[in-house]
Coordinates of C-alpha atoms in Angstrom, one line a residue:
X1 CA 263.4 -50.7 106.6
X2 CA 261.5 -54.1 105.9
X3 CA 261.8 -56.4 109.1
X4 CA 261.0 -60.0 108.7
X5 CA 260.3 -62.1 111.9
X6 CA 260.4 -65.6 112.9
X7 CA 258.5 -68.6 111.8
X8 CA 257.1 -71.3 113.7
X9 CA 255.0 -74.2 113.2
X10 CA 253.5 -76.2 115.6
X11 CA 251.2 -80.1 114.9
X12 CA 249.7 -82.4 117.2
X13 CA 248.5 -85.4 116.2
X14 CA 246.2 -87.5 118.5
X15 CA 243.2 -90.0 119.4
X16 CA 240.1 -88.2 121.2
X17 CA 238.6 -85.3 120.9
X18 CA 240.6 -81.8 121.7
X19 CA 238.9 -78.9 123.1
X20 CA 241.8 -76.5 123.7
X21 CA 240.7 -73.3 125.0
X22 CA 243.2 -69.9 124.8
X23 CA 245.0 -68.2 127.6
X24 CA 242.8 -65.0 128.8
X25 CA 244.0 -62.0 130.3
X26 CA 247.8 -62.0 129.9
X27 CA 249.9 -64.2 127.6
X28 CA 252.0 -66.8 129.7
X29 CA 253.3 -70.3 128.3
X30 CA 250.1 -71.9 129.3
X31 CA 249.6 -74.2 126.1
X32 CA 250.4 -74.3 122.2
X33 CA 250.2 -71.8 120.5
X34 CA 247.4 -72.6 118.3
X35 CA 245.6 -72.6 122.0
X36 CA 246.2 -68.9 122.2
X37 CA 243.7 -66.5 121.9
X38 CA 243.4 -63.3 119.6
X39 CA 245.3 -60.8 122.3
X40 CA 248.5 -63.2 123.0
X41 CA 249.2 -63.1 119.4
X42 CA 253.4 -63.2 118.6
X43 CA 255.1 -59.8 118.8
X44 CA 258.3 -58.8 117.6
X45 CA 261.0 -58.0 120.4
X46 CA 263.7 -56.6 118.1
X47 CA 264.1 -55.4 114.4
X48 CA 267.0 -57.8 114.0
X49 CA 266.1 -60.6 115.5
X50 CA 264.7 -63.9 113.7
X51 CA 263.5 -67.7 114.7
X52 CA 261.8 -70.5 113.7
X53 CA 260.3 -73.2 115.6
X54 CA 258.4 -76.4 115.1
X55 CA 256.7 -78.3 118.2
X56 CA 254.7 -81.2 117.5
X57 CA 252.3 -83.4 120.2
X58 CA 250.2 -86.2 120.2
X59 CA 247.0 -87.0 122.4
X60 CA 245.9 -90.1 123.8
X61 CA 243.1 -91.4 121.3
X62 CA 239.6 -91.9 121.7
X63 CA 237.7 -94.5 119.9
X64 CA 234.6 -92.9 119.4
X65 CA 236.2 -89.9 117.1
X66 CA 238.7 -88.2 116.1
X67 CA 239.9 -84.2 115.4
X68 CA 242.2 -82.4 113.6
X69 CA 243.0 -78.9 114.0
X70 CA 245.2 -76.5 112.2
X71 CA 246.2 -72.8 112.8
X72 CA 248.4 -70.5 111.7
X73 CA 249.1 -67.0 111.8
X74 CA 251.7 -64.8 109.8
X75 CA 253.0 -61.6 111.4
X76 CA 255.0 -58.8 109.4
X77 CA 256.6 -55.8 110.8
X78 CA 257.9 -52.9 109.0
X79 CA 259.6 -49.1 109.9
X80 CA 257.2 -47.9 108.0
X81 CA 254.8 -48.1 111.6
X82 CA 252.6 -50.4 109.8
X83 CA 251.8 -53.7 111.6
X84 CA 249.7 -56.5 109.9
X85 CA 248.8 -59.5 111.9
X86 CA 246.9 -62.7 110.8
X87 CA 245.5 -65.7 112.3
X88 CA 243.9 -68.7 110.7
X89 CA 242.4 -71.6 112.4
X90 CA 240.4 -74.9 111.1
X91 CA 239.3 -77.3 113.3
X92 CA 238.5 -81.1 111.7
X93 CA 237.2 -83.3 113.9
X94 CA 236.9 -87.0 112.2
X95 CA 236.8 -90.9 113.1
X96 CA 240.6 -90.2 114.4
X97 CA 241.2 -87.0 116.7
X98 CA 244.0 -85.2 114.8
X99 CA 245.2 -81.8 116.3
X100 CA 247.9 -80.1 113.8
X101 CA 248.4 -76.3 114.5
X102 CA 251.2 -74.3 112.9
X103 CA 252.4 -70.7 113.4
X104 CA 254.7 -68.8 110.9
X105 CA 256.5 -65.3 111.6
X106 CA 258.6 -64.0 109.0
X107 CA 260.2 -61.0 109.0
X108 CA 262.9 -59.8 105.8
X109 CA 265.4 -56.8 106.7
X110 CA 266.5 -54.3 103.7
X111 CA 268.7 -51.4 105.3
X112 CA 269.5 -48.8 102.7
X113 CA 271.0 -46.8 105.2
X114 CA 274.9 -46.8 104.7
X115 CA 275.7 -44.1 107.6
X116 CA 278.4 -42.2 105.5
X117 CA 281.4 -45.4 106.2
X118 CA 284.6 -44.5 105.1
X119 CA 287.2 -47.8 104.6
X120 CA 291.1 -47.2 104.0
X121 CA 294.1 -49.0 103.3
X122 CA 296.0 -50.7 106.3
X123 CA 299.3 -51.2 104.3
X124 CA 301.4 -51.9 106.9
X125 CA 298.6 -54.3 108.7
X126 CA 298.7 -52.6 111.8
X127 CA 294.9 -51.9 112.0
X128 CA 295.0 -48.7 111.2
X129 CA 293.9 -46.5 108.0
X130 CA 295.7 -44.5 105.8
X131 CA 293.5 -41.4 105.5
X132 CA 295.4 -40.8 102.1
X133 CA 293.9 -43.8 100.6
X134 CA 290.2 -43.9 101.6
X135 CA 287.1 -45.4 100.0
X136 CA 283.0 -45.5 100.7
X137 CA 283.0 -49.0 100.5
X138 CA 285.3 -51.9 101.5
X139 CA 287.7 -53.4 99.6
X140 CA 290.7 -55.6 100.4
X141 CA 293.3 -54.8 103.3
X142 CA 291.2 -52.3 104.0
X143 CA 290.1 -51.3 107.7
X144 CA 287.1 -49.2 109.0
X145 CA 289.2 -46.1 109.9
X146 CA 292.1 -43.4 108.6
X147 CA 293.8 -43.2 112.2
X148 CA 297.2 -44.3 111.3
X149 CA 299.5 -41.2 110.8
X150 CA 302.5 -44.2 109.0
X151 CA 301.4 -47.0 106.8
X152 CA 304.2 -48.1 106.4
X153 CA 305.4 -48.6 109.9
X154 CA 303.6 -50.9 112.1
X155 CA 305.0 -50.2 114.8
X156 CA 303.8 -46.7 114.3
X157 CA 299.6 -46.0 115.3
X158 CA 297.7 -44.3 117.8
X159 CA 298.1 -45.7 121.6
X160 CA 301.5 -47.5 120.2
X161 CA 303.7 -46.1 122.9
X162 CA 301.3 -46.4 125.9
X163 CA 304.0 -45.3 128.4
X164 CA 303.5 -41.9 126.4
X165 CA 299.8 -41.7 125.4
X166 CA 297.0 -43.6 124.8
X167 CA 295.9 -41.8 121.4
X168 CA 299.2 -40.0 120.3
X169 CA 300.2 -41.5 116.6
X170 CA 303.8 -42.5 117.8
X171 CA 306.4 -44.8 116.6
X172 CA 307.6 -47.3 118.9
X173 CA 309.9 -49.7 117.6
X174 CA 311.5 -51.1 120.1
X175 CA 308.3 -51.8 121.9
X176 CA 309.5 -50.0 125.1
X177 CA 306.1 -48.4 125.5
X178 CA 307.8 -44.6 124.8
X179 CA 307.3 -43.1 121.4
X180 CA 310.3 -41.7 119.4
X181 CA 311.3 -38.2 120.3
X182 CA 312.4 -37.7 116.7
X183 CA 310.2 -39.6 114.5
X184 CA 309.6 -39.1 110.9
X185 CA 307.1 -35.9 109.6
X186 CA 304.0 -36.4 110.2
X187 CA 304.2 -38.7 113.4
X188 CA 303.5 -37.5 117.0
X189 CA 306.8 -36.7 118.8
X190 CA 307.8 -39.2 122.0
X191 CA 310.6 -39.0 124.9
X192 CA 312.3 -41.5 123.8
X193 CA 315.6 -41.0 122.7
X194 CA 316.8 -44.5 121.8
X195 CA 314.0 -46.1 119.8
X196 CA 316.3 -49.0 118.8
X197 CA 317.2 -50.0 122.0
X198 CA 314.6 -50.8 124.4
X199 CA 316.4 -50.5 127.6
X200 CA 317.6 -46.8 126.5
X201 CA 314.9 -44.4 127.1
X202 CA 315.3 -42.1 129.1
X203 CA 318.0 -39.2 129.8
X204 CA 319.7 -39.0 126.6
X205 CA 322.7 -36.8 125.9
X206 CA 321.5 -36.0 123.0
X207 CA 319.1 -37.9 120.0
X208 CA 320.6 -41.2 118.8
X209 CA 322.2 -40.7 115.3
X210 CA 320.9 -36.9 115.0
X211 CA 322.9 -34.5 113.7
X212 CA 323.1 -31.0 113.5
X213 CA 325.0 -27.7 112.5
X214 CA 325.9 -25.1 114.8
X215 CA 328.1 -22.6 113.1
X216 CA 331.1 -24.1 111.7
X217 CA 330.6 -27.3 114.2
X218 CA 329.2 -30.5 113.5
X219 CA 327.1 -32.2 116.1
X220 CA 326.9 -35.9 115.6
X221 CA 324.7 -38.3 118.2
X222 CA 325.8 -41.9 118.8
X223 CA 323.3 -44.4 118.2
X224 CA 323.2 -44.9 122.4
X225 CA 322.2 -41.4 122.8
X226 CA 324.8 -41.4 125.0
X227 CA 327.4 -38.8 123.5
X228 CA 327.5 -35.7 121.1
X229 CA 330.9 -36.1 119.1
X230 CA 331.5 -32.3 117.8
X231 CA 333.5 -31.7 115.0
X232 CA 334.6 -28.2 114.0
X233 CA 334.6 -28.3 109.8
X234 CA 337.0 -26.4 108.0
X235 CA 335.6 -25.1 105.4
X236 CA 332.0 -24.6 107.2
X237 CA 328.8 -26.6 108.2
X238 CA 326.6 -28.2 105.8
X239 CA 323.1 -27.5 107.6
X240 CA 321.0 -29.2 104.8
X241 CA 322.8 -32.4 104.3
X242 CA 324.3 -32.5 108.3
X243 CA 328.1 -32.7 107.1
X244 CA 331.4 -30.7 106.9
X245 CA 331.8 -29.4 103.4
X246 CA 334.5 -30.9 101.4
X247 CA 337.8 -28.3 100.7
X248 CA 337.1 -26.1 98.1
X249 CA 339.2 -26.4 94.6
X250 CA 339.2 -25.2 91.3
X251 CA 340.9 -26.8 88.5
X252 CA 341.7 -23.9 85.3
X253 CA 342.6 -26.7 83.0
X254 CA 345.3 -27.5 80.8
X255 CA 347.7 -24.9 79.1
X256 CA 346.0 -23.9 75.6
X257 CA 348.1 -22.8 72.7
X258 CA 346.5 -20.7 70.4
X259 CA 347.1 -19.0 66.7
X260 CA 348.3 -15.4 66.8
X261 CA 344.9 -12.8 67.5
X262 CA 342.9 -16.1 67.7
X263 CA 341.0 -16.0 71.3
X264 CA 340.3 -18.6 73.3
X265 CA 337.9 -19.8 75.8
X266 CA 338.8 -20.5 79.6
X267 CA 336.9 -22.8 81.9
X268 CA 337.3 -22.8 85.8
X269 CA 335.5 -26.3 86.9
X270 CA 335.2 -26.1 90.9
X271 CA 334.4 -28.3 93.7
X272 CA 333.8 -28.4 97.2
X273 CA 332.2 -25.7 99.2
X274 CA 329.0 -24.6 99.5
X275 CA 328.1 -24.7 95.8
X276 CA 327.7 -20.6 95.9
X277 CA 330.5 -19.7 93.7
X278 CA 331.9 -16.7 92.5
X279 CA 334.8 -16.4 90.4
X280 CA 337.5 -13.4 89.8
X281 CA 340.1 -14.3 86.9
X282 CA 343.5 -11.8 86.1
X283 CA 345.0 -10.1 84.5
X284 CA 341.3 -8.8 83.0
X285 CA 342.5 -6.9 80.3
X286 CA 342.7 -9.3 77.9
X287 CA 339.3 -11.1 79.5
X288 CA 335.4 -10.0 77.8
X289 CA 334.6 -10.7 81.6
X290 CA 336.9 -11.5 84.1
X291 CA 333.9 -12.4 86.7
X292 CA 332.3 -15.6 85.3
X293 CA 333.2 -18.9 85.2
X294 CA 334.1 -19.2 81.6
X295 CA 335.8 -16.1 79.8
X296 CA 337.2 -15.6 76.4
X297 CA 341.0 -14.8 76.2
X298 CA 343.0 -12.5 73.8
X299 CA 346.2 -12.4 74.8
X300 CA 349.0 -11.3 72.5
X301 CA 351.5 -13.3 73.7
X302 CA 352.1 -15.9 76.7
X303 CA 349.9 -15.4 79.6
X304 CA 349.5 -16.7 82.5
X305 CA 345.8 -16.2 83.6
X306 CA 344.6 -17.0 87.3
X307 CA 341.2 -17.9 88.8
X308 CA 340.4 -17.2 92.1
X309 CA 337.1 -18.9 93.7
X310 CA 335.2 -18.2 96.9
X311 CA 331.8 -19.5 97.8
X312 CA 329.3 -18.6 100.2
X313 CA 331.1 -20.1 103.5
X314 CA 333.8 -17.8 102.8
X315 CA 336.4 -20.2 101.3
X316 CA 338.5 -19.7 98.7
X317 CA 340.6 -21.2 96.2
X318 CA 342.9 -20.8 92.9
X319 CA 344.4 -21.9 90.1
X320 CA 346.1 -21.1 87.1
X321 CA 346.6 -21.4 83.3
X322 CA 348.9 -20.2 80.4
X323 CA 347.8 -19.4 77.2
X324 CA 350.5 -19.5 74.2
X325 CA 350.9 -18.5 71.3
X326 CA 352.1 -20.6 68.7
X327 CA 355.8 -20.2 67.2
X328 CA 356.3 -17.5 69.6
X329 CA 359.3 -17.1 71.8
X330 CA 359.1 -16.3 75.2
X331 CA 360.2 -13.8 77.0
X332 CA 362.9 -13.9 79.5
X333 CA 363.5 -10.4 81.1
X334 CA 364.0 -10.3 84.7
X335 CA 362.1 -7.0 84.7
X336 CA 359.2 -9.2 83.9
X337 CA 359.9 -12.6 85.5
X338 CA 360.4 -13.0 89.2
X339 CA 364.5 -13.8 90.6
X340 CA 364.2 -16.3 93.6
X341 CA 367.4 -16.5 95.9
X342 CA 366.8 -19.7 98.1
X343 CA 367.5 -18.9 101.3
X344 CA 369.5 -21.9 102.5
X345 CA 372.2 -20.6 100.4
X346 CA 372.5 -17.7 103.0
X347 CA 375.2 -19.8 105.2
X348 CA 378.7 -19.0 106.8
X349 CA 380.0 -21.9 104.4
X350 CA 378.9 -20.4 101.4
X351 CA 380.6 -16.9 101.1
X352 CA 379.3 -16.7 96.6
X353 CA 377.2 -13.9 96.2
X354 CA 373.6 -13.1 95.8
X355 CA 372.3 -13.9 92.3
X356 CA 372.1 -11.5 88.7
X357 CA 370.9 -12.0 85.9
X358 CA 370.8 -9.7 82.8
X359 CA 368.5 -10.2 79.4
X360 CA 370.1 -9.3 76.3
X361 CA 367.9 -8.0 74.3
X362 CA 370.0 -8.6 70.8
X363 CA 370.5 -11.9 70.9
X364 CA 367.3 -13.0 73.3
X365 CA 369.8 -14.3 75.9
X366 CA 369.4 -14.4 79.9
X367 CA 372.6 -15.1 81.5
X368 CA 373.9 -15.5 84.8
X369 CA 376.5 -13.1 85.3
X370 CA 378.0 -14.1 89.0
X371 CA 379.5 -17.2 90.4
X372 CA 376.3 -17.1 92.6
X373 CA 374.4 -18.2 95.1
X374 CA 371.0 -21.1 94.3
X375 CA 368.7 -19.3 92.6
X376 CA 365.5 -19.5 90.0
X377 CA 363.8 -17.2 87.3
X378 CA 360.3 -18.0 87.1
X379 CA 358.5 -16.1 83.9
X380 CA 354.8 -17.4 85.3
X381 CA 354.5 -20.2 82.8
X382 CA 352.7 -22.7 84.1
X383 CA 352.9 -25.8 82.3
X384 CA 349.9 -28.5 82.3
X385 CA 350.0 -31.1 79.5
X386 CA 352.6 -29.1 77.3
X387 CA 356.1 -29.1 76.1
X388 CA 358.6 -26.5 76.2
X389 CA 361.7 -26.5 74.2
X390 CA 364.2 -23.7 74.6
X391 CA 368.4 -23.5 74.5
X392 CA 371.0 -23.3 77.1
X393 CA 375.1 -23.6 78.0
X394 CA 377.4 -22.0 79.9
X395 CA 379.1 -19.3 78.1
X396 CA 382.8 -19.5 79.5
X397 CA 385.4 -22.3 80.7
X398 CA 385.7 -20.8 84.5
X399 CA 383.7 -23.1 87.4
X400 CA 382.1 -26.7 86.9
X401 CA 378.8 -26.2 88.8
X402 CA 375.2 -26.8 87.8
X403 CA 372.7 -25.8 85.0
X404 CA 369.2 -27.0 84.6
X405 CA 366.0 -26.0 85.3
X406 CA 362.8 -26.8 87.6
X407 CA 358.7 -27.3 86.5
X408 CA 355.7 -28.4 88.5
X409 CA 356.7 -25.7 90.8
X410 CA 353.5 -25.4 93.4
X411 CA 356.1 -23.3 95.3
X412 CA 359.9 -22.6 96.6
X413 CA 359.8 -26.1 98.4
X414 CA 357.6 -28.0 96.2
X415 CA 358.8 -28.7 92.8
X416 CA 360.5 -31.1 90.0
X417 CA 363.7 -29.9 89.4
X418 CA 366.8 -30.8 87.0
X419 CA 370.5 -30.1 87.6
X420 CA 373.4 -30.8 85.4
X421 CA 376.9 -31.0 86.8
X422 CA 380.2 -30.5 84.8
X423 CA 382.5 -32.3 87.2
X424 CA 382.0 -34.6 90.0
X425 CA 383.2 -33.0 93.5
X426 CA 382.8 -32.5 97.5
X427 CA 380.4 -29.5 97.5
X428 CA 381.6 -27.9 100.7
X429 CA 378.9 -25.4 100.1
X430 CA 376.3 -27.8 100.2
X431 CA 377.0 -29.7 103.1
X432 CA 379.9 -31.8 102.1
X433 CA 378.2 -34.4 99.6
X434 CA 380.1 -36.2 97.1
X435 CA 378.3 -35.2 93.8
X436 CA 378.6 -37.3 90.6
X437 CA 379.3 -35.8 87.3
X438 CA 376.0 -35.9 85.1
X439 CA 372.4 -35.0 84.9
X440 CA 369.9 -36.3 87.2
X441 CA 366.6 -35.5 88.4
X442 CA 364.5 -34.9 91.9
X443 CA 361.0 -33.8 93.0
X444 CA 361.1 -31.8 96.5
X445 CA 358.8 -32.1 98.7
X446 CA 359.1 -30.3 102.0
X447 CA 356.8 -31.7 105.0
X448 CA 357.7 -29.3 107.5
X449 CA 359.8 -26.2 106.7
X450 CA 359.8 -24.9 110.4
X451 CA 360.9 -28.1 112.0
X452 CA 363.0 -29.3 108.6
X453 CA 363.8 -26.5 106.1
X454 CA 364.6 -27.1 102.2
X455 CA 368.4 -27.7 102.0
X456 CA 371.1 -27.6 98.9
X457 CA 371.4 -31.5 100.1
X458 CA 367.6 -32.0 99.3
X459 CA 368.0 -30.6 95.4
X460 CA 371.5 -31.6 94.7
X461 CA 372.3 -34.6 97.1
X462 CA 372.8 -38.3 94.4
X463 CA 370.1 -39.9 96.9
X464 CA 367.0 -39.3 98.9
X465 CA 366.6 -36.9 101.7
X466 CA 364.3 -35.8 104.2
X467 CA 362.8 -33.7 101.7
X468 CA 363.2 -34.6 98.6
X469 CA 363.1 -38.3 96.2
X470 CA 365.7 -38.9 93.3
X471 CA 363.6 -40.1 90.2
X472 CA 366.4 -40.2 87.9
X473 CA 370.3 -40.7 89.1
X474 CA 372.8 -39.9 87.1
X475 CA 373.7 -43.7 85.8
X476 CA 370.6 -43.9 84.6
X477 CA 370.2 -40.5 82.6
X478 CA 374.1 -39.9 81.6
X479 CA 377.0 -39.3 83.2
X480 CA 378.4 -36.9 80.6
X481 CA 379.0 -33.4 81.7
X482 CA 378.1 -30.0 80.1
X483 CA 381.2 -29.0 77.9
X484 CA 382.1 -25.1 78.1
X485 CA 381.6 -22.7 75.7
X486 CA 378.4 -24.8 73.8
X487 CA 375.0 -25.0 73.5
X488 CA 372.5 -27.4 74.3
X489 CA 368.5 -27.6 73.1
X490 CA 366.6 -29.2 75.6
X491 CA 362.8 -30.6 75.4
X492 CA 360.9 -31.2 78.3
X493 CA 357.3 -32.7 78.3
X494 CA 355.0 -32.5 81.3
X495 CA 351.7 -34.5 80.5
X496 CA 348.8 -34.5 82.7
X497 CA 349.1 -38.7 83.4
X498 CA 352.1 -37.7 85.1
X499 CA 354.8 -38.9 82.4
X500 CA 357.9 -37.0 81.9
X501 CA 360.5 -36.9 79.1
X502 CA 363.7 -34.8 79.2
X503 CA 365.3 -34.6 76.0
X504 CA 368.9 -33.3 75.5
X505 CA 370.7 -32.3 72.4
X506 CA 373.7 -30.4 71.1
X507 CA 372.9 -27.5 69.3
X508 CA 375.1 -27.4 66.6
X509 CA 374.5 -30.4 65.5
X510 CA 371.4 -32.0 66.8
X511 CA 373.8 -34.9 68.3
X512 CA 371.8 -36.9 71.3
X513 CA 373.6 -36.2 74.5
X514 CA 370.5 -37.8 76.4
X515 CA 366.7 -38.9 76.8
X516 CA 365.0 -40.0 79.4
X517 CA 361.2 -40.5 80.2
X518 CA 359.7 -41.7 83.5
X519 CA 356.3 -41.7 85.9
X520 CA 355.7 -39.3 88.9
X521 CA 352.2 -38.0 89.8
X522 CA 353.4 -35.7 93.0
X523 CA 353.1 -32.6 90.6
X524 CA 350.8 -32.9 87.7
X525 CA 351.3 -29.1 86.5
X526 CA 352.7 -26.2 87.7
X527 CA 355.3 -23.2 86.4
X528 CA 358.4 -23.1 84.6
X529 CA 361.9 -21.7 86.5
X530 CA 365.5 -21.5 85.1
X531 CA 368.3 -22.7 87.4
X532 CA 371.7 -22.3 88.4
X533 CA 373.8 -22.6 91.3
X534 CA 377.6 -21.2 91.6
X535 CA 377.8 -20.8 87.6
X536 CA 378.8 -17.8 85.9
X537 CA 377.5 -17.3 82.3
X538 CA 375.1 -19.6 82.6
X539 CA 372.6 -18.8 79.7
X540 CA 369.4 -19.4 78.3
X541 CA 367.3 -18.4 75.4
X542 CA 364.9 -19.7 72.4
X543 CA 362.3 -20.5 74.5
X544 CA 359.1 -22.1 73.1
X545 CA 355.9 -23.9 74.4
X546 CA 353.3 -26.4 72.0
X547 CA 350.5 -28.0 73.8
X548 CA 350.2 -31.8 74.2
X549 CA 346.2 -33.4 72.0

């Protein structure tokens, strides 16, 4: 370390003759310093320290002669514990007494020393370092320390919640003096439990805008701290992203149609849940594995395959799809489908029996043999983006009640369904209604079947009802009745936009009887039933399904 001291230079100019003697013993500030002697030489009081000075003074002159005397001394200093010290003096007298004396320190500082600094970036301009950004030497925005445990809040730095602790890296943001009691990883902890509000901080219910999972319940904070709003989720807890899971559903697509011995690949798309899925499909037989997400099918003829999905919060949830096979008639058997006697039928006003139906295996009939009570045959063709064509009449000139069919069945009270009347009456059976003549069309949709039950009103009644919409009256699809003894071919199509066309025709000759296509979305697929109420020989046969591109 090179250390280089002050200069000074000192002149006097005057008449006469000087004789200027030095100080002896110790150094005080008795006269120039050219006056001084050997031992009151300048010395360095510091390594860092430098001056320069310049005195001058004149003498009163004398006019016999004149002197001029010049001094100078240099004086270098290094921490190398070497000192060199030197003093030069001339004296000049001449006609004019001239008295010039100079004195020069200089002292030059080199530290090579750079005491291991470390600098790092003070993004946030808090005055505090981001030890993940660090460098030996300085640079811009930099600061001489890596305290700050943030750089990108600055509100966030040691001592910045005072009320807390003087050193603890805490975020204080609304400068309250207490540190947030749940700040983000990596910064000290506070008791604060409203850091957005500076007059909330202190004896929270719980931390503002927290939440948490405890079980099935859902634990939100307000933003006062003030109160824990629990909600209990239905289908379970999300403790990773701090929200109810959504209902679990799984859609088994549209119905396929397929060539005969041709497989066919099944997809089950969930949602909802947890995410863990597992998946069962049946029947299996016809399944290389009924456990994945994804089978192939083989079915020989029309089947109605079902997925059901569960996840790891123990929901569950199920769908279904048919597979047919093209140019392939379906089956009608009751000993295969399912009979379904609705059970508003069972009345002291209606006295017809309980339903029957018989498949004639000749002629690929199913008949109604009994002026009966309501009922459906449902086969477990589900019906998603298809059409199904298929015959039917009433077999005999007794009785001028209904025929049709229902689709989009979800179950017994929710369903499209289409009736067909012969002759307009009072149905006394059905709670007195004046029913027109005619086809029409209704989806049911029961709310509440405890407090408000499905009624023959809600599926045969020329208006709406409490549980059930008419989508098509009669003077808007025909007013014709079914004549007896003939058969009909009807078409119905069921896309997945939610348009539907009934198409009507006699059989013997193809003759229109009546079309009709409208818009409903309350059901976009669902299975296929047969329908009659207080008809004997009401029949049905030919049935066939082709999928909708």
């Amino acid at each position: 370390m090179i250390k280089t001291w002050f200069s000074a230079t000192i002149g006097v100019t005057g008449i006469g003759v000087l004789a200027l003697a030095g100080c002896g013993g110790n150094c005080v500030d008795d006269g120039w310093a050219w006056q001084q002697g050997d031992a009151c030489q300048a010395e360095s009081a510091s390594a860092t320290e430098s001056a320069s000075a310049t005195e001058s003074a004149s003498q009163p002159t004398e006019a016999s002669n004149s002197e001029s005397v010049s001094a100078s001394a240099t004086e270098t200093n290094s921490n190398s514990n070497s000192e060199s010290n030197s003093v030069s003096a001339t004296d000049t007298v001449t006609a004019t007494d001239t008295v010039t004396a100079s004195a020069t320190d200089t002292a030059t500082v080199t530290d090579s020393d750079t005491g291991g600094g470390m600098w790092c970036e003070d993004a946030d301009g808090d005055g505090y370092g981001n030890p993940a950004n660090c460098m030996p030497e300085m640079f811009p925005g930099a600061v001489p320390n890596d305290d700050d445990c943030d750089d990108q809040g600055p509100n966030t730095y040691p001592g910045a919640a005072e009320n807390d602790s003087d050193t603890a890296c805490e975020k204080d943001d609304d400068d309250d003096g207490y540190g947030d009691m749940n700040p983000p990883p990596g910064v000290d902890p506070g008791t604060d439990c409203s850091d957005a509000n500076a007059e909330v901080h202190v004896d929270c219910a719980c931390s503002p805008d927290a939440a948490s999972c405890d079980g099935d319940d859902l634990h939100v904070c307000n933003a006062q701290g003030t109160m824990d709003d629990i909600t209990t989720c239905e289908f379970g807890c999300d403790d990773t992203g701090l929200k109810c899971w959504d209902a679990l559903t799984v859609d088994a697509g549209p119905s396929l149609c397929i060539d005969p011995n041709m497989p066919v690949g099944l997809n089950a798309v969930a949602t909802g849940g947890d995410g863990m899925y597992g998946y069962a499909w049946t029947p299996a037989a016809t399944l290389d594995n009924p456990a994945i997400q994804n089978p192939n099918a083989s079915p020989m003829g029309a089947t109605e395959y079902t997925v059901d999905v569960n996840d790891g919060e123990g929901n569950m949830a199920s769908d279904s799809v048919t597979v047919f096979v093209k140019g392939q008639s379906l089956t009608l058997d009751p000993k295969i489908c399912t009979v379904y006697d609705f059970p508003h039928e069972v009345n002291p006003e209606n006295m017809d029996p309980v339903s029957n139906w018989a498949w004639d295996n000749k002629t690929k009939e199913l008949c109604e043999t009994l002026n009966a009570k309501a009922a459906a045959l449902f086969c477990g063709w589900e019906l998603n983006n298809a059409t199904l064509n298929g015959t039917f009449g009433v077999k005999t000139a007794s009785d001028d009640d209904w025929i049709g069919f229902m689709w989009g069945i979800q179950d017994t009270s929710h369903f499209y369904v289409f009736t067909w009347k012969q002759l307009p009456q009072v149905a006394t059976t059905c709670g007195n209604i004046d029913v027109p003549a005619g086809m029409q069309v209704k989806v049911v949709d029961v709310q509440d079947a405890m407090m408000n039950p499905l009624a023959c009103i809600d599926l045969h009644a020329p208006a709406d009802t409490a549980n059930s919409k008419l989508l098509v009256a009669v003077d808007d699809f025909t007013t014709t009745g079914w004549a007896d003894n003939t058969n009909y071919d009807f078409q119905l199509t069921h896309k997945d936009t939610g348009e539907i066309t009934i198409k009507v025709t006699q059989a013997n000759n193809n003759m229109l009887i009546a079309e009709k296509t409208f818009m409903d979305t309350t059901y976009l697929s669902g299975e296929f039933a047969m329908y009659t109420k207080s008809q004997v020989s009401a029949c049905f046969s030919d049935f066939t399904v082709s999928c909708e591109p």
